[in-house]
Structures are given as structure tokens and as C-alpha cells.
């Protein structure tokens, strides 16, 4: 006897102490089963051939195991109550049963499939079963019953039985064949794309909506899903109208509430439409009640409806074959070449001979005022002969040649037989119009396309039931393509056979008025027209029930996804999940289609929605194929992106062919839903193709940006916003992001970053909290951009890393926004302001612009509004135009919109202030910036001379105002010319340092205002002079801009010698003292604004 190891045992056979029927009835919570498991030990082989995890991992099972005598055999008896064991055994049992089913005879398999057949979408039957307390088990359907038959039933519908013969008569065999071929090609290409998507993973309930939303994203998915829902709903209205038309015209004409007898023209049309509305509403209410009470009744009738469709089509083909031998007798009475309504007369003749006498007929009495031969009769009646022709001459009659080309009519035109002679006076008005067969609508080619297309919809029936299929990835492509091929052959052959068997005037007779009020396609059927009438009535009723069952569940699936907030209420229903609210909305929308009351008017509406859905299925496949995402691995290999684009083009073409105004309305609806979901819907990440497309487009754009720096005309502030956080990772300067939002009229890049001290491993969670805080604040302040948290051993290095590493490729920041260090004079921690000065030096080295708002807490929030006030710009030195551009951007925001802009520049006493102001005003005019200009004179100072020269020289090389009429090439050269070599040799800091010149530094006044501590810290005469400059400028700025809402100043560069850092901070403090809101601006060393277009 050999001891057994769990890793060296092979599960050989399962013996159950219960019968097969008992084994199939598993409870959902408990599973009790006595199981004898036979293991086979394989000595020397440590790898089991088949592992049993619930045995190897169960110590209790090992303790209960019992060894039996045998060389290499052991038998264990295990009793388990765990749910995992039950699930495992169910899988084993299903596999065992499947093997048995594979060996069963085909007849029993077919009968089993027929018994389980349901044309309902996934989710309908299980809800009904659960409501009865019975655990639902999805029937594992194959290709035939799971995909092929439902598609056949959905594709064949009301149009085939009620309008196909009329389409052939109006459009001709050739024209109708083209329409059928175009529509069938569209659905075939769509089916190929759908098969690729459906076999690229599992497709749950929702069908096309699920495929599109997961392939193109929630915006496209929601928009197209709702369009598909509307199409399915209006399809229900079309089927109901078709059923009522069959009922009132062909089955029980006397049931009309509004009688048609004695009415003609608009009155008869209005009475018919009112009957359709009343009976359509009644039928809709009945069907909605059936769906609400229980879809199990619809499920039980699914096989009956399918049988009606198949038998009706077979009856038509049988009738066609019979016409070759013995054509049916359906005479048509023609007066001259006009087709007569065969009603209220029995003989197609004016008079008949009886007992050697000529007697007038009922037809005579219809056109004459008395039954006598000398009566006064209709002129056309007396001038033309009455002829009786065969309505169904048969397939061998050669009538096909007469029906090859179309005959389009205006509303009210007579349906005439062109090959017969007619004597008529065109000056005589038409009398007794109700005696003739007339065209009820104006017909044209595009109308026929819109009416026919709904007859090829329904190709999604298989994908909607993917959860019920044994092998969805195999069954959906084969079943759908086979169903489209079958239905396309039926439609194409029907066009030819109808044209070859039926007389043209009968084909053009929409309601069969010339053949005793029979359904035209019914006259061709064998053995009786009633086979088609009854069969088509039940099939249209069944199709209507299926639409009312499927549409609410589609809406419920959209609502449950949560992408459309307004539809969330429709995600709820009864306790068992039935979509009650969705059904109510569906019935209301369906009622609007019934109130239209015309099948010919409703058909183009649903054609739009279905075509839009199919178009986006093709688009989804094309996008996924072209992106070549790693997850795009369909099992269906017979697809190509060119086929998808062809299918998409055909869908778009058919939309505008059917009805250009309906197409525009459908696109507006889809576009509105798209934008609504984009702005108000929940954000979903489904790995969709549009996101992949965005990634590809972003990569392409980034590569293009790498080709060179942006032109001055394209320059916009790409901000790196540096914020600090407290111990709880909350942002300390939230108004900094408010200012960022107000500066974003340029629509550039925004990166909000913060630095943390420590190691990344130890502070990972802290960094994540900080990032979440940044995201939350950005969302609150409506700042669109990215956030970044950097962790380093000290804050200085972390900030430097942010400055260097933020951005990607050509999409990098060109400006840094950081707040002025608060309370920098107080406390013993000098590292904060020293880090700030190092940041100024680094931005200068990196040639980045620097924006430093002082007193950031006093800046307005995004909700505040300035009704008046000024934004003052003190233009001390030229910084590439940043001081001009920033106020313009701020004034685009609603906070600063009503503020006016003022620009101050400084002049010496011996300068021509009037000319300076004039030149600066001209310069601003060419910059297209509205601002007031003021020149401030300062005694004994050459700041103004330097400022005036540098301001105009750096932008326009001292002659810009004289060269407005440059050629285009010269303008481009002037704009793109870099700084002169002498200028480039100096850093921006050195350029700004030149502002504080020797003449001005000789004035040592007002030093009494400075504290003794500051005076003692000034180590040389130059620092004293600089501080005096700051005091003088501060006095002037306070005098002019004390009431300004915002003051913008040039920010000088940090000193090279770090021993003067504290003096630099004091200098800036004195320069801005007494001002409420100050924005210190330091240019990045390049032009950011130009006068050229």
C-alpha cells in the first residue's frame, strides 16, 4: 500500500448516489452531495495530470480519506457542503452532459433547441424565471437557433409583405434591385465589422450598444445607443401600424370606426389615418400590458411567430412555381388604360347580352346616371372600352420586360397601364375619381430607399443574445452572415419573381383595390391569399412585441451604465429587474409613431436611427483595426478596415438618400446627446478606441512639436504652477489656482506641481494624498491640466526636479507661477526665501518666464467680479512682451473683463514725453491692445532713457514705427530675428540690472525710512543706491496705482553673489510696499507678442 500525495493523484471517475435529475437541481446556497472519487497514484511523477484544488487544499478531506488495498489504487470518499465544490461539480456535470449531447441524434437536438427557442434579448427570460423563484439556467443555444433563426425572424418583416410588390411596381425591377443590393450590401459589411467586434471578447447584454460604447467610448456609445433605442422603438410603431393595416384593409374592413364608404380624396385619407391611430393605440396598450405582465408569454409565442414568417415566404415561392403551370385567376378591370377599383360591381363590362337583350351592368350604373342605354354617362367612360386583364399572368408570360423600369407618380395620379390605348380629353376634369386606383403618395427613388431599408434591419439579434450561446465567438459571425445571405437572396429573388409574375398595374396598386381588395403578395401565394394575410398579421404582431420587449432593456442597460444622468431613473424597475419605467417611456415614444399613422412616413425615421447605429459599428471596427491595439485580437479574421469604411460610407449615403432632413435631425440628436454625456455624464474608462485614437493623435502632435520652437504668433503661457501643502496635504495657496484659471485664456498647458521632502518609498501614500488634493482643487477651480508630485531628500531639489522634468517632449512649460514667500522676514527658517531665490536663478538659466503674485490671498476668486477699476502695467524694461500679454489674457476672464488697462513708462526730464506717449500708443495700436498710455517723469534719472530705448529697440529694432509697410518676408525676418549678439551675451538678469544706472544711484535720499538693521546689512554703496531706486519707484507707483485692482511690474534678476540674497528680497519688498495686488513678471528671454498677423 502506497501513501498518496495530493499532488500525485489523478481524478478518474465520479460516482453519484443520486439520479441525474436530482443532480441537476442544485440549490443556490447549499450543495450536499456524497461523492466517491477515485484517484490514481502515479509514482515518480510529481506533476499531476489533472489537479483538484478543492481536495488538495482541504485538510478535512485528507483526514477523511481512506486507503484501500491495491498496488497503485486508492479510493477516497468526500462529503462537501461548500459552494466552491458545487460550482466545480456543476462545471464537470455540464461538460459531461455536453459530451452526451454531442453524441445525441440530430432530431432530438433540433427538438430540444426548438423547445428552448426564444427571440427575446438576453435578460428577458431570466428575469421572468427568477420572479417565479426558479433558478434560471440559460439554454446553451447553437448557431441555428441562437443566431440564425432570430436574425431571420427580425429581418423578414412587415415591409416584405405589405410594400415589396409596390416597391417593384414603382421603382421597376432594375431600380428596386439596386435598392435591395445597396441595403443588403450595407448590412453585410456591417455584419462583418460586427463579427470582428463581437469575437474580440465577450459581449454581454446590450448588443450593439455594448459593442459601440466599449469600442468608441461612453460618448459615442451613449449617443448611438439612444439612437438605436429610438430606432427599435419606432420599429415597434411600424410593426403595429402594419398589423392594423392588415386588419382594417384586408381582414376585417368593416371594423373601421371611421367608415370610408362614400368618402374620397382627403376625407377618405383622413378617415383611414384616424382608424390607424385609434386601433394602433389600442394594440400598443395591449402589447405593453402583455410585456409588463410577463415576457414569458411573448417567449412562448416566439416559435409561432417564426413559423408564420417561414410559412408565409414558402407560400409565396410555392405560388410562383404554380404560376408556371396554372396561374391563379385574379382579373383586373381596366377602363381605357385606367385601373378600376373592383368594388360594388361583379362583371368587368359595360353591358351584357341576356335573352337576346342588352342589359347594363353595375359598372354602367357607377359611371351613368341611370341603368338605361340612353343614360348620360361619364365622357371618358363612353369613349373607352372596358378590358379585363389577368393580374397574375405567370412567370412564363414575359411580363418581366414591361416591369423592368420604374413608374413614379405624383399624389392623386391614376394608376394606368401604359401599353393600352386610351381616348381622353385633357381639358375635361377628372370625375368619379374614387372609381379609379390612385397613387396615395408622391413617389421617388429616395423615398423607396427609406421605406425599404427597415426590411434589412434586425442583424443585431444574434449579438444581443450572446450570453445564451454555446460558443458566441463562433455562432455570431456564422449565424449573422448566413442569415443576411439568406434574406438577401430572398429579397433579390422576390424583386425578380414579382416583376416576372404580376401585372404592373397590380404591382403599383398598394392596397390591392384592383384585385377585389386582396393583399397583392397574397394573390401570388399558394394555396390561398389568407396564408399570407394571417401569417403576416401574426408575424408583425410578434415583431411589435419583440420591439417592446427589447427596447426597454436596451434603455435600461444604458441607464445602468450611468453615462447619461438624466436616464438614471430608467435603470430601475420591478423587484425582478423588469424595466417598468423604461417600458412606460418606450410606449409613449412608440405612441408618437402611431399618431403619425402612416407606415410610409414612419419607415424613414427608424431607417435614420438604424443607419446611424450601423455606421458607428463600422467606424468602431475601422478605428480598432487602424490603431492596432494589442487587445484587438478578433477570432473572426475575414475583416479589413477598408470594408468597414465602405460600410460606413454606404450608411452615410443611405441616410441622405432616404431623407436628408431626417438625417440632419438624427445627427443633431446624436450630437446633442454626445455633448451632453461629454459635459454632464459620468467618466468611464472602458479601454475604448477613441481613447486609443487620442493617444495616437497626441503622440503625433508631440512629435510635430519637437520639430522646432513655436513661432511668436503661437506663443501662449504654458504654466508650471508650484504650490505648497501643509501637514495634511492640503494646498496652502488655493487662490494661486484661481489666478491660473483666470490666466488660461491662452488655452495652454497647465501643470500643477508640489514638492515633498523625504524618500519616495516612505512617502508614497503621502504623495498620493497630495495628488488627490491637487486634483480635487483643480476640479473645484476648473483648472484643466495635469498634476505632479515630486518627492526628494529636500524641498529645493524636489522643486528643481519639477522644473526640469515636467512636461513631455515639445509640450513643456515655458512659464512658472509661484507665490511670494509669506512672512519671509519672520522666523529663523531662512530656507524658504533662499529656495525662492534659487528658483528665480533656475528659471533664468532655463529661459523660462516667471510670474510671482504677491499677497495672493487678496486676489479674487473665480466667482468674484470687478465692475470697474484698472490693471496697471509698469513697463520699466522690455521683457519680450509678457507685461503686455498677461493683462490681455486676464481681461478675457469674467473676473477682470470690465477692468481697463493702463501702461506707465518712465522718462527723464529732458526727454520728449509727448513723442514717447505717441510712439507707445502707436505701438499698442499695432499690437491690437486697448490701453491708456501715461509717461511718468522722474527727475535726475536715466531710467526713462534706457527704458524707452530698450522697449522699442528689442521689439522693433528702434525703427518698428517707421517700418510698418515692410514686405511679408521682411516682416517674418524681423519677427523671428533673435537678440543681437551683444544682447545675447548677457543674461536676462544682467539686462534688467542695467535698469538701475549710475546716475540714479548717486541720489541717497529718504534713507531714514529704512530700518537700522537693513542699513547695517548693506555692505557697499551699490546696495544703498539700489534700495534708494526701489523707494523712489515705489513712491511713484503708489501715487499712480494705489487704487488699481492689479499692478504688474518687471522683476529684476537675482544677484550673482549669493551673499546679497537677503538684500534682493528686501529690494523687492520695498519696491512693492503698500500695493494690494502685485504680479512680478520676469520674461523668458524671447518675444511673446508681435504686431504682425
Short mmCIF file of N, CA and C in Angstrom, two decimals, residues 6 33 67 109 144 149 212 217 221 292 302 350 358 383 506 525 532 647 733 735 749-750 817 835 880 884 887 982 1053:
data_model
loop_
_atom_site.label_atom_id
_atom_site.label_comp_id
_atom_site.label_asym_id
_atom_site.label_seq_id
_atom_site.Cartn_x
_atom_site.Cartn_y
_atom_site.Cartn_z
N UNK A 6 -1.47 14.55 -2.50
CA UNK A 6 -2.49 15.27 -3.27
C UNK A 6 -1.98 15.75 -4.61
N UNK A 33 -23.75 16.61 -1.37
CA UNK A 33 -23.60 15.50 -2.30
C UNK A 33 -22.56 14.53 -1.77
N UNK A 67 -7.64 4.65 2.81
CA UNK A 67 -6.86 3.89 1.84
C UNK A 67 -7.51 2.53 1.61
N UNK A 109 -31.75 16.81 -30.87
CA UNK A 109 -31.11 18.11 -30.66
C UNK A 109 -31.98 19.23 -31.22
N UNK A 144 -27.80 27.77 -35.14
CA UNK A 144 -29.08 27.75 -35.84
C UNK A 144 -30.16 28.45 -35.03
N UNK A 149 -31.93 31.79 -36.70
CA UNK A 149 -33.38 31.94 -36.70
C UNK A 149 -33.85 33.29 -36.14
N UNK A 212 -20.45 49.26 -29.34
CA UNK A 212 -20.05 50.60 -29.75
C UNK A 212 -19.47 51.37 -28.57
N UNK A 217 -16.13 54.49 -26.83
CA UNK A 217 -16.21 55.32 -25.64
C UNK A 217 -17.64 55.61 -25.23
N UNK A 221 -20.94 55.75 -27.50
CA UNK A 221 -21.81 54.63 -27.14
C UNK A 221 -23.16 55.09 -26.66
N UNK A 292 -45.58 43.92 -19.79
CA UNK A 292 -45.49 44.26 -18.38
C UNK A 292 -45.87 43.08 -17.49
N UNK A 302 -42.89 32.89 -29.45
CA UNK A 302 -41.80 33.19 -30.38
C UNK A 302 -41.74 32.17 -31.51
N UNK A 350 -69.42 46.88 -69.72
CA UNK A 350 -70.43 47.93 -69.66
C UNK A 350 -71.84 47.33 -69.77
N UNK A 358 -79.74 43.53 -74.53
CA UNK A 358 -78.54 44.13 -73.95
C UNK A 358 -78.90 44.80 -72.63
N UNK A 383 -66.04 56.91 -74.01
CA UNK A 383 -65.06 56.96 -75.09
C UNK A 383 -64.10 55.78 -75.08
N UNK A 506 -51.06 45.98 -61.11
CA UNK A 506 -51.33 45.33 -59.83
C UNK A 506 -50.18 45.59 -58.86
N UNK A 525 -49.65 33.96 -53.56
CA UNK A 525 -49.37 32.86 -52.65
C UNK A 525 -50.23 31.64 -52.95
N UNK A 532 -50.92 34.23 -46.45
CA UNK A 532 -50.05 35.40 -46.30
C UNK A 532 -50.68 36.41 -45.35
N UNK A 647 -18.54 50.27 -45.63
CA UNK A 647 -19.84 50.14 -44.98
C UNK A 647 -20.28 51.43 -44.33
N UNK A 733 -2.12 77.58 -0.85
CA UNK A 733 -2.45 78.78 -1.63
C UNK A 733 -3.48 78.45 -2.69
N UNK A 735 -5.79 80.23 -3.91
CA UNK A 735 -6.04 81.33 -4.85
C UNK A 735 -5.04 81.34 -5.99
N UNK A 749 -0.90 74.77 -21.82
CA UNK A 749 -0.69 73.67 -20.89
C UNK A 749 -0.68 74.18 -19.46
N UNK A 750 -1.20 73.40 -18.54
CA UNK A 750 -1.13 73.72 -17.12
C UNK A 750 -0.67 72.48 -16.36
N UNK A 817 4.67 79.79 -12.35
CA UNK A 817 3.85 80.62 -11.47
C UNK A 817 4.05 80.14 -10.04
N UNK A 835 15.22 79.26 -1.07
CA UNK A 835 14.71 78.39 -2.14
C UNK A 835 14.03 79.19 -3.23
N UNK A 880 10.11 91.02 -23.62
CA UNK A 880 9.58 90.16 -24.67
C UNK A 880 8.09 90.32 -24.87
N UNK A 884 2.65 93.03 -21.62
CA UNK A 884 1.52 93.40 -22.48
C UNK A 884 0.51 92.26 -22.61
N UNK A 887 -2.03 91.12 -19.10
CA UNK A 887 -3.30 91.82 -18.86
C UNK A 887 -4.36 91.49 -19.91
N UNK A 982 25.35 91.15 -28.86
CA UNK A 982 25.67 91.84 -27.61
C UNK A 982 24.63 91.62 -26.55
N UNK A 1053 16.49 90.37 -11.98
CA UNK A 1053 17.10 89.08 -11.72
C UNK A 1053 17.78 89.02 -10.37
#
